[in-house]
GROMACS .gro file of C-alpha atoms in nm:
model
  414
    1UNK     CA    1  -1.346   3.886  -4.118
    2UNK     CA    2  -1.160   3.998  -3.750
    3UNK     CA    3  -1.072   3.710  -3.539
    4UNK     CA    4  -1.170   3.764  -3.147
    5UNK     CA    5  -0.956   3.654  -2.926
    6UNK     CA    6  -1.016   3.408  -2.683
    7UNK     CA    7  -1.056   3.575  -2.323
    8UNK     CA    8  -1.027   3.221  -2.193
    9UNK     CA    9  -0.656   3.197  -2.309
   10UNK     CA   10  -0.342   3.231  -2.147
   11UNK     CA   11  -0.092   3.491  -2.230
   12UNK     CA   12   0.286   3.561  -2.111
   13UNK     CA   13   0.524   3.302  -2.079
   14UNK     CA   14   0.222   3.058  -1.897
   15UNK     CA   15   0.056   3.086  -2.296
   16UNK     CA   16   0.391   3.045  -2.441
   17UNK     CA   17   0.392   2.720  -2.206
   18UNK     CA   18   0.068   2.608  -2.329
   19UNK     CA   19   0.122   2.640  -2.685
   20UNK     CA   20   0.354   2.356  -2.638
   21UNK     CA   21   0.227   2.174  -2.354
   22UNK     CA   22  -0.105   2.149  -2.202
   23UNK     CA   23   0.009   2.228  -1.877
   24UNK     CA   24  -0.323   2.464  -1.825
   25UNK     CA   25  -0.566   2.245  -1.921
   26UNK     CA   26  -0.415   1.947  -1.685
   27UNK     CA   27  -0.461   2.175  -1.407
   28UNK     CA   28  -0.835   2.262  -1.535
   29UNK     CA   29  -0.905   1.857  -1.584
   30UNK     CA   30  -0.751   1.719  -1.280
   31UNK     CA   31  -0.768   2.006  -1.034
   32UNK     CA   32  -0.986   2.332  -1.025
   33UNK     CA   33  -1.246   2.190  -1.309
   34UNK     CA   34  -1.217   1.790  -1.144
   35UNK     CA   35  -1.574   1.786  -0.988
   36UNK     CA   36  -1.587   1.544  -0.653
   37UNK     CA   37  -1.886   1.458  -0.453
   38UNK     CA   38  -2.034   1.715  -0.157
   39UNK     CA   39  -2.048   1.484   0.104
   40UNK     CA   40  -1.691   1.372   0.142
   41UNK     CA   41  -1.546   1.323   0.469
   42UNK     CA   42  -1.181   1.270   0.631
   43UNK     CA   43  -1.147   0.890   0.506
   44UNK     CA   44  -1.135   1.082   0.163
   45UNK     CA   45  -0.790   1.245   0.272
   46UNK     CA   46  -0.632   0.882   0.278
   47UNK     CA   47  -0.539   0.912  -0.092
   48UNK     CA   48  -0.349   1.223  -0.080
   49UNK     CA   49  -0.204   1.135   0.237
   50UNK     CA   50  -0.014   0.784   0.040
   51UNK     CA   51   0.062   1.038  -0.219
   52UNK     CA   52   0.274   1.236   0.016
   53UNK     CA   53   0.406   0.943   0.200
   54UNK     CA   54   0.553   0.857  -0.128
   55UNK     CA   55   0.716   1.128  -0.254
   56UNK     CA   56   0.848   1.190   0.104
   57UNK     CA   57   1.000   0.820   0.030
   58UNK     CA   58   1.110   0.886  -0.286
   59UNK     CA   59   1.316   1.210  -0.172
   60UNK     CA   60   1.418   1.057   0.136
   61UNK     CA   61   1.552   0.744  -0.115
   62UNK     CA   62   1.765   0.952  -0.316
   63UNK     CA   63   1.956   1.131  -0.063
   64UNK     CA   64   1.996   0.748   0.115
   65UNK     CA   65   2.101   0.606  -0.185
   66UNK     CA   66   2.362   0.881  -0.255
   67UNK     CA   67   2.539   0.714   0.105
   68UNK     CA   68   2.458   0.375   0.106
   69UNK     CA   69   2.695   0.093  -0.054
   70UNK     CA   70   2.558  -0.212  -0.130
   71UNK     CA   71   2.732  -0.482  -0.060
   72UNK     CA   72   2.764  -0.773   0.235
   73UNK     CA   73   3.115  -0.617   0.369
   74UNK     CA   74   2.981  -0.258   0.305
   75UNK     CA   75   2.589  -0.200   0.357
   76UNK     CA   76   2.608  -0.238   0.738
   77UNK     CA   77   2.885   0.032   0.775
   78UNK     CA   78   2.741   0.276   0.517
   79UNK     CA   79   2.389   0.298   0.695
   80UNK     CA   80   2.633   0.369   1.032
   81UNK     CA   81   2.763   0.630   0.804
   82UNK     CA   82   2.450   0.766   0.729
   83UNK     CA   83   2.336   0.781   1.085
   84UNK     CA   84   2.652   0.944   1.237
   85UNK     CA   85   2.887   1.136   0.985
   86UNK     CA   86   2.628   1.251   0.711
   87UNK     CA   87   2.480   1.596   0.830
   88UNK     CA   88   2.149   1.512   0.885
   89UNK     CA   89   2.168   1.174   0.797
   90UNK     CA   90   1.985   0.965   1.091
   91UNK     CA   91   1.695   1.229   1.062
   92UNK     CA   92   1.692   1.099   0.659
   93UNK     CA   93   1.676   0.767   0.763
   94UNK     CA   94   1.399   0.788   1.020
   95UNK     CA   95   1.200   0.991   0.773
   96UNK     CA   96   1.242   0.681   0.512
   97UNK     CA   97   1.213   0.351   0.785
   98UNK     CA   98   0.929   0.536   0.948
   99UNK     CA   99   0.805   0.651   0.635
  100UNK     CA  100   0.753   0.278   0.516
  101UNK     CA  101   0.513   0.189   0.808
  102UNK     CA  102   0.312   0.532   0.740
  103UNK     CA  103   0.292   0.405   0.373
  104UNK     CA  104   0.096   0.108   0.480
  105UNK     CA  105  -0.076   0.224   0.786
  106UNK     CA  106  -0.245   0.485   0.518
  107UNK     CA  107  -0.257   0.219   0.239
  108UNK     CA  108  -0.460  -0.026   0.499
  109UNK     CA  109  -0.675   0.252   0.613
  110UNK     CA  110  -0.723   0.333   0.281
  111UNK     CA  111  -0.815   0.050   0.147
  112UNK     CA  112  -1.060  -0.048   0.446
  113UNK     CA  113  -1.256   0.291   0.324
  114UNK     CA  114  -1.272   0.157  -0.027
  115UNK     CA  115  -1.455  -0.166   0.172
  116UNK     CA  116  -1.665   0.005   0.365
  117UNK     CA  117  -1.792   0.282   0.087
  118UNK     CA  118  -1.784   0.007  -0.198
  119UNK     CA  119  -1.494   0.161  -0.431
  120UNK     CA  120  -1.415  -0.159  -0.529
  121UNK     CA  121  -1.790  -0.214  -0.705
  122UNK     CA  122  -1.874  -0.086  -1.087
  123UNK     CA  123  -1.758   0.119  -1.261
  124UNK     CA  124  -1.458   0.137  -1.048
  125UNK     CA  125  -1.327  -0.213  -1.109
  126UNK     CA  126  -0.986  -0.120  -1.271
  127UNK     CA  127  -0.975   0.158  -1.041
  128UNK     CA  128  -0.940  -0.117  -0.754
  129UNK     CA  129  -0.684  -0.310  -0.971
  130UNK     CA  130  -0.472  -0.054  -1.005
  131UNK     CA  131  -0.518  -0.005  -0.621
  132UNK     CA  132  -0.406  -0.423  -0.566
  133UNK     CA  133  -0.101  -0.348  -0.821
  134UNK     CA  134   0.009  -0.077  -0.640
  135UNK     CA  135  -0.012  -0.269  -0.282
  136UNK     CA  136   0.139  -0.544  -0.447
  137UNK     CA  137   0.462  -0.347  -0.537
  138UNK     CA  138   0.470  -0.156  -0.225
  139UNK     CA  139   0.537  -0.521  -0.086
  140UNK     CA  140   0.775  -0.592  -0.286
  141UNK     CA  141   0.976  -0.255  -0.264
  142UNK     CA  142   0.922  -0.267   0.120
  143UNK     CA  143   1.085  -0.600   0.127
  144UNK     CA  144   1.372  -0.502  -0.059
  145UNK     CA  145   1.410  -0.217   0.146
  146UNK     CA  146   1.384  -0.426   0.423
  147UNK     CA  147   1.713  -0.627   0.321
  148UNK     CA  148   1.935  -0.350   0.190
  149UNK     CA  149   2.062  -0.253   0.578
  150UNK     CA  150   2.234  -0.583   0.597
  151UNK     CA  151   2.140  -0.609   0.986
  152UNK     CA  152   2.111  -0.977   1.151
  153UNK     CA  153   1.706  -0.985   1.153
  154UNK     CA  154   1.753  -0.841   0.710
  155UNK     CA  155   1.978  -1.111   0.676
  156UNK     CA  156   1.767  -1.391   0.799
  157UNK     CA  157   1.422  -1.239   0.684
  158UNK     CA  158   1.559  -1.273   0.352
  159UNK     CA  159   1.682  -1.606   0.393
  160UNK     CA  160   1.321  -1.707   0.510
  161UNK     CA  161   1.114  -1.491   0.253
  162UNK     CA  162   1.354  -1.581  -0.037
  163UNK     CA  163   1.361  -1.959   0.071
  164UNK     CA  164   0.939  -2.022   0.029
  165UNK     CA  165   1.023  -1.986  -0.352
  166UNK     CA  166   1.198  -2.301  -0.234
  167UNK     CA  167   0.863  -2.497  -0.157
  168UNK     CA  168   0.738  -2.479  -0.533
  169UNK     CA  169   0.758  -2.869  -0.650
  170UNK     CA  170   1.073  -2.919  -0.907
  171UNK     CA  171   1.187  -2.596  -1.002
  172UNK     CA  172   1.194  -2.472  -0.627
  173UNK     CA  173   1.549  -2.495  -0.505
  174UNK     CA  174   1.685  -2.396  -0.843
  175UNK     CA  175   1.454  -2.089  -0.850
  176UNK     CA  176   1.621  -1.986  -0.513
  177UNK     CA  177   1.971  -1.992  -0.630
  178UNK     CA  178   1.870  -1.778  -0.940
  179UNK     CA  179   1.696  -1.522  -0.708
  180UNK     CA  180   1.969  -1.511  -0.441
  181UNK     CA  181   2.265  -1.521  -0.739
  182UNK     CA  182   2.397  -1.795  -0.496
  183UNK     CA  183   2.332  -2.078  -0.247
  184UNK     CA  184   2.301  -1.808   0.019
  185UNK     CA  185   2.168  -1.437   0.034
  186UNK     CA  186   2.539  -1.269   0.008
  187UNK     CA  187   2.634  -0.946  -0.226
  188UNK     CA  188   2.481  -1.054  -0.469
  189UNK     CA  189   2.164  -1.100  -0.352
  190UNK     CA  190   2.231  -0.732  -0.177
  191UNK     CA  191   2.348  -0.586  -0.538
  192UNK     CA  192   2.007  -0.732  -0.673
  193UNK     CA  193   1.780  -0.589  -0.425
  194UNK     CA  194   1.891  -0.264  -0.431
  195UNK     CA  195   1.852  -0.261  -0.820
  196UNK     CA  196   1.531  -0.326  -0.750
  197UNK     CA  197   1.441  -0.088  -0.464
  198UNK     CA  198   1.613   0.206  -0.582
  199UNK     CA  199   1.566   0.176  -1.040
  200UNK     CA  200   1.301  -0.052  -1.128
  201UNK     CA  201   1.022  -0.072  -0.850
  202UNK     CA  202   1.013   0.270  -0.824
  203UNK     CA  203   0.931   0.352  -1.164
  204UNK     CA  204   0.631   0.073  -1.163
  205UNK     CA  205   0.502   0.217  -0.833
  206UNK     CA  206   0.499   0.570  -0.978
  207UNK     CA  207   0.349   0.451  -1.338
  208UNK     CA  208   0.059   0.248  -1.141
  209UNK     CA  209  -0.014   0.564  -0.918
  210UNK     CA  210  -0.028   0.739  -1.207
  211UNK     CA  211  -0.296   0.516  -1.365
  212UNK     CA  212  -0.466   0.541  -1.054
  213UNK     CA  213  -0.528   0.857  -1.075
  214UNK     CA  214  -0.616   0.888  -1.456
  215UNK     CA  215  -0.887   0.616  -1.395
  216UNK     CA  216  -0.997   0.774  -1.044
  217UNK     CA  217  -1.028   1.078  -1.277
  218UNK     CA  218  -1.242   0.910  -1.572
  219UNK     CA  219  -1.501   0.718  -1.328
  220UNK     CA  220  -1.544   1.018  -1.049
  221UNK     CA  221  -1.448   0.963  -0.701
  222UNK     CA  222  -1.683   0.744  -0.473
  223UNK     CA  223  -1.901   0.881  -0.169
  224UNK     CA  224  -2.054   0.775   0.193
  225UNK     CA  225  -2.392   0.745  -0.003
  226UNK     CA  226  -2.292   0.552  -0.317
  227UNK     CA  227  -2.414   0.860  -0.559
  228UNK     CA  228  -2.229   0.884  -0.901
  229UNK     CA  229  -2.245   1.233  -0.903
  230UNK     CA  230  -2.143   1.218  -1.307
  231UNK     CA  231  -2.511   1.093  -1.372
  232UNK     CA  232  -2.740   1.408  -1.308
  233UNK     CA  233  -2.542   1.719  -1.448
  234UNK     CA  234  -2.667   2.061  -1.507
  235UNK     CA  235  -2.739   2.031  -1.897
  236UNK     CA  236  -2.652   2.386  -1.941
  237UNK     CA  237  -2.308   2.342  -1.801
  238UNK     CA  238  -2.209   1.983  -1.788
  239UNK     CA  239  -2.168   2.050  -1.424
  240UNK     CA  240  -2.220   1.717  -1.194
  241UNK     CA  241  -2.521   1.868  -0.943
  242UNK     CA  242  -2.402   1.700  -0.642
  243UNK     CA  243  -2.053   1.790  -0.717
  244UNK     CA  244  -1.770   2.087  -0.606
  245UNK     CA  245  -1.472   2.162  -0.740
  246UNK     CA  246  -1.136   1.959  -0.643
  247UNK     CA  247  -0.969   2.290  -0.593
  248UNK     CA  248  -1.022   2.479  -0.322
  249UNK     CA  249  -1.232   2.259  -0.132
  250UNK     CA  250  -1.108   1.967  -0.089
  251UNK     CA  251  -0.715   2.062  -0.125
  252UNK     CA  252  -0.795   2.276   0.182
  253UNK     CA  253  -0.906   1.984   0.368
  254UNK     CA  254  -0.602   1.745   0.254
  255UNK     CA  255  -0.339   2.056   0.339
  256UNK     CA  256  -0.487   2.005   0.710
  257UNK     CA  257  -0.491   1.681   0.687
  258UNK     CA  258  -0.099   1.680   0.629
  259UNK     CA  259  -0.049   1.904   0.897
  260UNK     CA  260  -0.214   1.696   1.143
  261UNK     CA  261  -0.021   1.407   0.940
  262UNK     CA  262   0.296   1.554   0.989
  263UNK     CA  263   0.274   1.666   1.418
  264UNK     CA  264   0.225   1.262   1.433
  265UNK     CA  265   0.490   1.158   1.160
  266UNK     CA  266   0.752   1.382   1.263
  267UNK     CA  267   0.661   1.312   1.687
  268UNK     CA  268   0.704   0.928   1.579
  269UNK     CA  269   1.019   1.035   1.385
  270UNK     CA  270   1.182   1.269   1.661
  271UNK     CA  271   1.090   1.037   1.953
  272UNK     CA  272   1.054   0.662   1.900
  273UNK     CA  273   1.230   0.638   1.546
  274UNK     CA  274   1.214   0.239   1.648
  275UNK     CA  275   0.853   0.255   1.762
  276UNK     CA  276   0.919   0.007   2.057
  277UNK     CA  277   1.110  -0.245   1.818
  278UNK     CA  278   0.823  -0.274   1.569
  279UNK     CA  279   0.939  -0.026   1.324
  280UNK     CA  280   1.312  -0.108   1.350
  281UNK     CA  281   1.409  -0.449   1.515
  282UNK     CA  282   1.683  -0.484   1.791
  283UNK     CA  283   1.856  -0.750   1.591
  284UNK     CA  284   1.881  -0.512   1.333
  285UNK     CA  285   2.113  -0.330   1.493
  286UNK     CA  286   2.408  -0.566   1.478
  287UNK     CA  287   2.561  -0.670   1.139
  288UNK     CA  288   2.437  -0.988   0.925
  289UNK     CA  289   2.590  -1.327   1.041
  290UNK     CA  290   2.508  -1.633   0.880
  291UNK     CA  291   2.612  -1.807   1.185
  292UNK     CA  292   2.396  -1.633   1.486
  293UNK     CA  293   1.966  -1.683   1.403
  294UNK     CA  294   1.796  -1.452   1.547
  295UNK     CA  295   1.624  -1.574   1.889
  296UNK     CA  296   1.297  -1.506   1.688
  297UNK     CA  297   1.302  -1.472   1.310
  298UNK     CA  298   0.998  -1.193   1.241
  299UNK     CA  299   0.916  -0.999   0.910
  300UNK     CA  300   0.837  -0.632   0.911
  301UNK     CA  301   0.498  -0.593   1.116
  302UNK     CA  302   0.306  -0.469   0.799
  303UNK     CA  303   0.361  -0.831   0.655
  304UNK     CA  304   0.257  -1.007   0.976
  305UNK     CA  305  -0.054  -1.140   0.883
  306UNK     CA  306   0.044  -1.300   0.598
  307UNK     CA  307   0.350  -1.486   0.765
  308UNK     CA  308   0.058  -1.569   1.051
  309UNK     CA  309  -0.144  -1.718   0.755
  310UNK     CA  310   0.171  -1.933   0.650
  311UNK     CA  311   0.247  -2.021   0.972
  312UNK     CA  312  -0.113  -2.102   1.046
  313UNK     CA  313  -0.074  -2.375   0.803
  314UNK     CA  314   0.038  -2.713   0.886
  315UNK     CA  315   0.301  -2.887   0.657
  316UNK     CA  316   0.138  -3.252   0.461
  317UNK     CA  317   0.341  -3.481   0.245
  318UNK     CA  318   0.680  -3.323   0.409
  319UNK     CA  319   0.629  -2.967   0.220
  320UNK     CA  320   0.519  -2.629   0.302
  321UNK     CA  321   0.381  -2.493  -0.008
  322UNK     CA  322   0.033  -2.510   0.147
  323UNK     CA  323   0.119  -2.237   0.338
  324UNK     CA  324   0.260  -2.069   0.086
  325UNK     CA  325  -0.040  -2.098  -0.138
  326UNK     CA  326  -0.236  -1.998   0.143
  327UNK     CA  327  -0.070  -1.680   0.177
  328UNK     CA  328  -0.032  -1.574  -0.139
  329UNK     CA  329  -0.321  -1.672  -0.203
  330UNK     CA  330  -0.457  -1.436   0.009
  331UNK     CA  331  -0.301  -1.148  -0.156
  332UNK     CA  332  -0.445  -1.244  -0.498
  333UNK     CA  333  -0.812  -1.301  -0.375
  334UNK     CA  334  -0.826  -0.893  -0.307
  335UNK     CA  335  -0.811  -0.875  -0.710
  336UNK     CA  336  -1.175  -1.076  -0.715
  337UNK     CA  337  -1.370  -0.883  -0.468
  338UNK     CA  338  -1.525  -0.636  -0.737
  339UNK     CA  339  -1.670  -0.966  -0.876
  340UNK     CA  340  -1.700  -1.155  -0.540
  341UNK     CA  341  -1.957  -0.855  -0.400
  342UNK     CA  342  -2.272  -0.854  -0.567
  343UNK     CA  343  -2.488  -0.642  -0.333
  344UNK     CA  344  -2.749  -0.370  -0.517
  345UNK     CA  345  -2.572  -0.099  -0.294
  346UNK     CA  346  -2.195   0.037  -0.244
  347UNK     CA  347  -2.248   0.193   0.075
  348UNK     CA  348  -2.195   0.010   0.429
  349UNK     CA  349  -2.477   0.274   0.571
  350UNK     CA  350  -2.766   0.117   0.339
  351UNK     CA  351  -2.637  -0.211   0.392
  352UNK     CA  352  -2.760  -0.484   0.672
  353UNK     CA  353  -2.608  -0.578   0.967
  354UNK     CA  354  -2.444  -0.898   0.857
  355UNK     CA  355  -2.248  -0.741   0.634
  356UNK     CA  356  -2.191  -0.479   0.898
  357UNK     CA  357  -2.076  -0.749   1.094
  358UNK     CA  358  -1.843  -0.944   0.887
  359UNK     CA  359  -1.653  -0.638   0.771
  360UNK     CA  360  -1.570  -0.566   1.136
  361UNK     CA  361  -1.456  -0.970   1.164
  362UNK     CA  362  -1.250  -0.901   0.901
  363UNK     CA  363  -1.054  -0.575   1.001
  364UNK     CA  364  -1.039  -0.747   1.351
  365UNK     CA  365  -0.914  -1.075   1.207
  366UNK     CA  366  -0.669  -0.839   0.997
  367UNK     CA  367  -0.541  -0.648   1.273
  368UNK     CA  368  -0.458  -0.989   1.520
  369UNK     CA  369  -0.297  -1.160   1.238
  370UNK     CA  370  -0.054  -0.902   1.164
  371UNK     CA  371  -0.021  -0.881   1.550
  372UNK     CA  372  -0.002  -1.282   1.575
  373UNK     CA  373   0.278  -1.293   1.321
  374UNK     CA  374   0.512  -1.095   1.511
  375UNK     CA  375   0.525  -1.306   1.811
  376UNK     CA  376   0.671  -1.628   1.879
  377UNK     CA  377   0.501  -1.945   1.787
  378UNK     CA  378   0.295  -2.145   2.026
  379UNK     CA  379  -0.038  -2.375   2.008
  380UNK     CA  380  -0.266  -2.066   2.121
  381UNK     CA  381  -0.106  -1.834   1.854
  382UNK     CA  382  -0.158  -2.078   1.611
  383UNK     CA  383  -0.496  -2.185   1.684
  384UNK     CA  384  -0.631  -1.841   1.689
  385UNK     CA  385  -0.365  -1.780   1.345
  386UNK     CA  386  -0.614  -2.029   1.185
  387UNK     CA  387  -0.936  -1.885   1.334
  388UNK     CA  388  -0.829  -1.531   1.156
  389UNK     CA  389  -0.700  -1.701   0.819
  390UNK     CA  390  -1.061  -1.872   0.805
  391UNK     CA  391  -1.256  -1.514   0.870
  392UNK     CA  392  -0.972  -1.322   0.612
  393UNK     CA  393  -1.108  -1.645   0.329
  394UNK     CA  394  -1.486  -1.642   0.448
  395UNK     CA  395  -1.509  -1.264   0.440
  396UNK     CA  396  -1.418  -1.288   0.083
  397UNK     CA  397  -1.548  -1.625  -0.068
  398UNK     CA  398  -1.860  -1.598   0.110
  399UNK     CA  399  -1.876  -1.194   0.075
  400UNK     CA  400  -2.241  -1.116   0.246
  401UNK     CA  401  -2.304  -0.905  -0.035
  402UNK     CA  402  -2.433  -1.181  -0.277
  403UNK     CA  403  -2.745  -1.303  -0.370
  404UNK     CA  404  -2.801  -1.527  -0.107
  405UNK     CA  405  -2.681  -1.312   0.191
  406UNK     CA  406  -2.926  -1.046   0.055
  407UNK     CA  407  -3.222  -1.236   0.050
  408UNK     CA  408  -3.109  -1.322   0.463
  409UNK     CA  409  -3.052  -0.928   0.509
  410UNK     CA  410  -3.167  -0.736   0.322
  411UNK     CA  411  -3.055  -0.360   0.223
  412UNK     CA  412  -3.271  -0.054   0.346
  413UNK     CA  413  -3.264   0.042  -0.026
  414UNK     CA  414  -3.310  -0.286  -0.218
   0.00000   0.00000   0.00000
């Protein structure tokens, strides 16, 4: 009997390829064949937009990291090397310390969607994990980063961050010696960072965006209406009916929405590298010294509300580790809100106005934390610090999307 050939199969050296490797049918599965809802709309270009931020951070990285010395005698002086001998070298460095804050601007933004659209409800529940794991690492990588150019405002940040390890009851101060590989930050706490920020967190970050996408992939992308377009296919085709291709349509939408990225990226990176001392502090600017504090000891803005949380906190029984919990604490409670919300719809457009309502609390509450925990302390700060923690907690404890909340208001739909 003749075999036919398969018209459907590659040839040249793209079949030799996939004879080996499946390189094809990847592009088939997770591009031009990946169906995605019709009615998407520019929040959708969030995701790709973090993608590119990282690999702009990851290139960026490597060409830092082929300059840069750690060490507490050395890392000041090799990022001054970087910025004035190495061709190119200050326009590498923007592109990474401006990078960072474009990481979490579209991280925030893109994780606000994921509220507002429900991406965090059934059946994308790991999908949101994975989302929380990657945040969570991005922290810690940004923080690392953060140290590494050994200016006065690193030094000290580090000293505070490092030192609320310090709070935990028994084990605390020995804890802090074993992070900072002495009794103060000093090279070796430098050595250990950079191990971190430049080998290991990289390759978690990567492997979690990976799973990301694989379980984005599996479960379908969300939509402004809540539709899981994977229900009603054609049953000819297996085709989702309210679904287009991934390729062209929507990679023609996220290649504009790099380019308009980009003319704001590169403007920020060209012409206020130090975005008005948010991005990169004045202290930083003058080398580490143990002996000089910082008029005002701030972390990086994207971690302001969570140091306004701490600070929002009042010490009892002579410790601070209420704070602490508080703040972390607030980190950890975005890994519950797939159970926490137990509304009958995703979507913020078919649900009532109290939720309406306390979503905007919360982004507002958000947004003057992180603002409140650049400034200096004082009694108004503070008071309004604790006003912001309480909406952050009550926005998730009390999410308006239960039982109880949609019995006061309920959906158009349910």
């Amino acid at each position: 009997m003749a075999i036919v050939p398969n018209p459907h199969k590659t040839t040249g050296f793209l079949g030799w390829i996939d004879d080996r490797f499946p390189l094809t049918k990847m592009w088939k599965d997770h591009v031009a064949e990946y169906y995605a809802p019709k009615n998407f709309q520019l929040l959708v270009l969030l995701g790709s937009l973090a993608l590119f931020v990282l690999v702009n951070q990851l290139v960026t990285g490597i060409w830092l990291a082929m300059h840069y010395k750690p060490g507490e005698d050395l890392a000041f002086d090799s990022i001054e090397y970087i910025m004035r001998d190495v061709p190119w070298g200050s326009v590498l460095r923007y592109l990474h310390s401006t990078g960072a804050s474009a990481f979490f601007i579209v991280v925030y933004l893109h994780m606000f969607r994921s509220l507002l659209y429900g991406s965090h409800r059934k059946p994308r529940e790991l999908l949101w994990i994975f989302g929380c794991l990657i945040y969570l690492c991005l922290m810690a990588e940004a923080f690392c980063g953060y140290v590494l150019p050994w200016g006065n405002m690193s030094y000290w940040g580090a000293s505070v961050i490092i030192n609320l390890f310090g709070t935990i009851p028994f084990i605390g101060p020995d804890l802090v010696q074993w992070i900072q590989g002495d009794y103060t930050p000093a090279d070796a706490t430098l050595n250990r960072l950079f191990s971190l920020h430049v080998v290991a967190l990289p390759f978690v970050l990567v492997g979690l965006v990976i799973a990301h996408l694989l379980a984005l992939h599996e479960v379908g992308s969300n939509n402004p209406d809540g539709i899981e377009i994977k229900k009603k296919k054609d049953p000819k085709t297996g085709i989702p009916l309210d679904g287009i291709p991934f390729h062209p349509y929507y990679t023609v939408k996220d290649l504009f929405g790099v380019s308009v990225f980009l003319i704001i990226f590169l403007g920020v990176v060209f012409f206020a590298p130090d975005g008005g001392g948010f991005l990169l502090e004045k202290p930083n600017f003058t080398p580490a010294n143990p002996l000089s504090t910082p008029e005002h000891i701030t972390p990086a803005w994207y971690f302001g509300a969570f140091y306004a949380m701490l600070r929002a906190v009042p010490s009892y029984f002579q410790t601070q580790i209420w704070g602490v919990i508080v703040m972390f604490g607030a980190v950890s409670l975005l890994f519950f809100l797939p159970w926490l919300d137990r509304s009958p719809v995703k979507s913020i457009r078919y649900r009532g106005p109290i939720f309406k309502v306390a979503l905007a609390l919360f982004a507002v509450a958000f947004v003057m934390l992180n603002y409140l925990g650049m400034q200096k302390p004082d009694p108004v700060a503070t008071v309004l610090a604790r006003i912001g923690t309480i909406i952050y907690y009550g926005f998730s404890w009390a999410c308006p999307g239960t039982r109880g909340w949609t019995r006061l208001c309920p959906s158009p739909s349910g």
